[in-house]
XYZ file of N, CA and C in Angstrom:
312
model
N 113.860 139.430 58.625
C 113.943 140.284 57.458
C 114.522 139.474 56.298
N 113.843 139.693 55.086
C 114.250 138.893 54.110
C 115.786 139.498 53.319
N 116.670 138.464 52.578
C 117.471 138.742 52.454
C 118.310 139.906 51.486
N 116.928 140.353 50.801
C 117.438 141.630 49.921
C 116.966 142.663 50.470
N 115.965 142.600 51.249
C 116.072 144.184 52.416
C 116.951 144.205 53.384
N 117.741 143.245 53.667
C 118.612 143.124 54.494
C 119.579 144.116 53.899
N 119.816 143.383 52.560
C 120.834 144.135 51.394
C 120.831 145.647 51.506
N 119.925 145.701 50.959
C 119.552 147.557 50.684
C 118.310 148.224 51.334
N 118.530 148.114 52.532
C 117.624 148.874 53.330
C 118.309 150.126 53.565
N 116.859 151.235 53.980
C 117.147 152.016 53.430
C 117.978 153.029 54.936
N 118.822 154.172 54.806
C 118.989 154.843 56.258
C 117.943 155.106 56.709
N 117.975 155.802 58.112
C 116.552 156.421 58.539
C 116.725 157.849 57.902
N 117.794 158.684 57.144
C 117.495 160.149 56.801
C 116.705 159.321 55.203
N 117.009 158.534 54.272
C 116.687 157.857 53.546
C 115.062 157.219 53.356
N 114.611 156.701 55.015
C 113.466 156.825 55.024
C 112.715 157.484 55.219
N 113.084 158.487 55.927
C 112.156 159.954 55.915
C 111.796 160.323 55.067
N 112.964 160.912 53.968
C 112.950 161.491 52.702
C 111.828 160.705 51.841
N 111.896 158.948 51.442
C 110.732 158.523 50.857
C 109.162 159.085 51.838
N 109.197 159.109 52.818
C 108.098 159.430 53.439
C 107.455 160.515 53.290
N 108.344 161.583 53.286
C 107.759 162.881 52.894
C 107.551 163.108 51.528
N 107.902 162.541 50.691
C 108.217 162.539 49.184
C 106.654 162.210 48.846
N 106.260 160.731 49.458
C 105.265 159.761 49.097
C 103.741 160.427 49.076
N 102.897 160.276 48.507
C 101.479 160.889 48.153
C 100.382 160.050 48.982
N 100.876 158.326 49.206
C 99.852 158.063 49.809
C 100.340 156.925 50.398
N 99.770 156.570 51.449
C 100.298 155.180 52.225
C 98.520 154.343 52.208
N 99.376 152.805 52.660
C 98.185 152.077 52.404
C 98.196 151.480 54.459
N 97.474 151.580 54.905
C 97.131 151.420 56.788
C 96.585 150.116 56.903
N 97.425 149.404 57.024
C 96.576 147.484 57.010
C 96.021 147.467 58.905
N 95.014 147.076 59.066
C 93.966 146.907 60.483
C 94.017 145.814 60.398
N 93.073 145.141 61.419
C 92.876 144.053 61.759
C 91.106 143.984 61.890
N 90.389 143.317 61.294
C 89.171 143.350 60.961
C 88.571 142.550 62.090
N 86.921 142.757 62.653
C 86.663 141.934 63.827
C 86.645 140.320 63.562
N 86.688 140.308 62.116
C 86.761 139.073 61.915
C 88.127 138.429 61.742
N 88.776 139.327 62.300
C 90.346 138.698 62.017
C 91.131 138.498 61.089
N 90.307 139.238 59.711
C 91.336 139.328 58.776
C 91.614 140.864 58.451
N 93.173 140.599 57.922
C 93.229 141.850 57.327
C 92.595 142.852 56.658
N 92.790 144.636 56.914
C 92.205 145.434 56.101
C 92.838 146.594 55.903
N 92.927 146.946 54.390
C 94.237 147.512 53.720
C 93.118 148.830 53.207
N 93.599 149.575 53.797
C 93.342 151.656 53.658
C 93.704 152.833 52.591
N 93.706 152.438 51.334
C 94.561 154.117 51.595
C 94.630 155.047 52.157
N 95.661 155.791 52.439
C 94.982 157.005 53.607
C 95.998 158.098 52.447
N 96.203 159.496 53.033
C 96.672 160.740 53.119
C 97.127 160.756 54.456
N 98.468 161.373 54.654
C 99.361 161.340 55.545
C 100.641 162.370 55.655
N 100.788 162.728 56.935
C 102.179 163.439 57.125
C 102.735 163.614 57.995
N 104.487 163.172 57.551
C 104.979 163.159 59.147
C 105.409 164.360 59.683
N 105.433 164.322 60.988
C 106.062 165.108 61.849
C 106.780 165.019 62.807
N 108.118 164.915 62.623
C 109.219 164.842 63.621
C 109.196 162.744 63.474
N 108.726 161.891 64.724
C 108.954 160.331 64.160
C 107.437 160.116 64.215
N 106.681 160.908 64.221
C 105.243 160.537 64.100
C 104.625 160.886 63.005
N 103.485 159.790 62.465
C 102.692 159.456 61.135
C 101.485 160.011 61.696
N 100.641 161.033 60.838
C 99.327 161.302 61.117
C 98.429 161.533 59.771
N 97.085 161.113 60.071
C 96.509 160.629 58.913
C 95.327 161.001 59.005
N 94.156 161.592 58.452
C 93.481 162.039 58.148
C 92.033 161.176 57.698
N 90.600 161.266 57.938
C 89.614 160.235 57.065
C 88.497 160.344 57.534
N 87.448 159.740 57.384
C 86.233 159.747 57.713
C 86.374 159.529 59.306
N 85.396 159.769 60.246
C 85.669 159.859 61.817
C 84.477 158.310 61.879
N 83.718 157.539 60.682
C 83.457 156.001 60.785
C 83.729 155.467 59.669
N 83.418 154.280 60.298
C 83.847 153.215 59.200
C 84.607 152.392 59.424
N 85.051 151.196 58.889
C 85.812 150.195 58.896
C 87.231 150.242 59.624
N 87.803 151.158 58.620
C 89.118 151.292 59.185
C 89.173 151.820 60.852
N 87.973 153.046 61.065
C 88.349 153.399 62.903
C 87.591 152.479 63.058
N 86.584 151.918 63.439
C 86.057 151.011 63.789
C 87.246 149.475 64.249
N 88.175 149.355 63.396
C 88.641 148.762 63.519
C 89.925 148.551 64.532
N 90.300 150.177 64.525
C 91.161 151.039 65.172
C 90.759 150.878 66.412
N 89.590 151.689 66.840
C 89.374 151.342 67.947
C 89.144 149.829 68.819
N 88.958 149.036 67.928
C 88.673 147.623 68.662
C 90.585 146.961 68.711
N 91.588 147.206 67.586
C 92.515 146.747 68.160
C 93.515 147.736 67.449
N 94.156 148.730 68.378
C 95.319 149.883 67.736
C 96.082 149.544 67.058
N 96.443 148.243 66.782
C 97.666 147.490 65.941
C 97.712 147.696 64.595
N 98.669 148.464 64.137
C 98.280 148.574 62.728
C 99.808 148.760 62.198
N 99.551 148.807 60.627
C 101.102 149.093 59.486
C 100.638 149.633 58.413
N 101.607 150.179 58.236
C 101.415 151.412 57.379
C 102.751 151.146 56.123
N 102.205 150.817 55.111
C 103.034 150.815 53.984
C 103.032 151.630 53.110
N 104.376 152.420 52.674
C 104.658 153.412 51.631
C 105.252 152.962 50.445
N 104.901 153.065 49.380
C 105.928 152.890 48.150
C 106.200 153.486 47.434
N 107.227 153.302 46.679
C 107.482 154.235 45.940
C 108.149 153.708 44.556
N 107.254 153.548 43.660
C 107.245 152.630 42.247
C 108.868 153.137 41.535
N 109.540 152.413 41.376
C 111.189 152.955 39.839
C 111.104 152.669 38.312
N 109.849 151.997 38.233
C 110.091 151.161 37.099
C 110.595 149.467 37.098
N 110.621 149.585 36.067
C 110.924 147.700 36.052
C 112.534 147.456 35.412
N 113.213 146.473 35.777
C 114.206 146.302 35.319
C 113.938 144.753 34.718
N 114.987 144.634 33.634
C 114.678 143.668 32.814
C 116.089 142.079 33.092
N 115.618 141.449 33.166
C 116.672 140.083 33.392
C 116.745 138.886 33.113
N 116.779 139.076 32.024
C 116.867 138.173 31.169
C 115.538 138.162 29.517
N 115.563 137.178 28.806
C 114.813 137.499 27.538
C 113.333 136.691 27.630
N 113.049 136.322 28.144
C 111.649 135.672 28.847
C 110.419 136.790 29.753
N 109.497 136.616 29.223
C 108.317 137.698 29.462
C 108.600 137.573 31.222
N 108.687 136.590 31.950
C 108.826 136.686 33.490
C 110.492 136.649 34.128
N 111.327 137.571 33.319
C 112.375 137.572 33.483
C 112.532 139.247 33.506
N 111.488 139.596 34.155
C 111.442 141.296 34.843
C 111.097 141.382 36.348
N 111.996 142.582 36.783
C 111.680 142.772 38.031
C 110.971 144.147 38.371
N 110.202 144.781 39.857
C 110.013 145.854 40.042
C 110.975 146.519 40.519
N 111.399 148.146 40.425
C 112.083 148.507 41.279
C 111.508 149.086 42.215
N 111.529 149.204 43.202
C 110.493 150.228 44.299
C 111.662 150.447 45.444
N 111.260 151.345 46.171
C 111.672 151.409 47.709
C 110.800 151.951 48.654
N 110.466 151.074 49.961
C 109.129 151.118 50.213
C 109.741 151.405 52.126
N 108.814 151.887 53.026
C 108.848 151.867 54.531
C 107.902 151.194 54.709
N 108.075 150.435 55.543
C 106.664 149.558 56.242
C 107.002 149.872 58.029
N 106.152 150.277 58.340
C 105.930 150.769 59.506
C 104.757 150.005 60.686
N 105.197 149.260 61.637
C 104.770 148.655 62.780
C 103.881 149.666 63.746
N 102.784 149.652 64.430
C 102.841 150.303 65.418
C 101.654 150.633 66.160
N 101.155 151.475 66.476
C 99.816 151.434 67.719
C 99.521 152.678 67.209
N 98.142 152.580 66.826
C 97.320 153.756 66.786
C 97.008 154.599 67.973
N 96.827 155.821 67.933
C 96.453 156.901 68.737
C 95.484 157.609 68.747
């Protein structure tokens, strides 16, 4: 884990709350060709489980079914904070869940 999520990561009542809050998550697969493939989906949890909604083909199940491994990233945009007087002397604020795990 890198050293500023180390910093301010978030609780788990903390990550819930972004979770339920959030409008859309993005579901990264694993493509037969072995590269990544990034989803938006519609989603909602229930109790510690993520369920998600979509076409019953296509890429993403297709992909699902050949390897369950998947992550699921939420964000949640703050705005930008400013640091210093130089056009690349801004940062994002966000707070985001990234989620590991096996499709079902």
């Amino acid at each position: 884990m890198q050293p500023n999520m180390q910093k301010y990561q978030l609780t788990k009542d903390e990550m819930y709350a972004l979770i339920d809050r959030a409008k859309m998550a993005v579901i990264s697969t694993i493509g037969e060709d072995g590269y990544p493939y990034g989803t938006p989906i519609n989603f909602v949890r229930i109790g510690d489980d993520i369920y998600f909604h979509g076409r019953k083909v296509g890429e993403k199940v297709s992909n699902l079914k050949a390897n369950p491994r998947c992550c699921l990233t939420i964000v949640e945009e703050n705005g930008f904070e400013y640091c210093g007087e130089g056009a690349c002397n801004t940062t994002s604020l966000y707070e985001s869940v990234i989620i590991r795990g096996q499709f079902e």
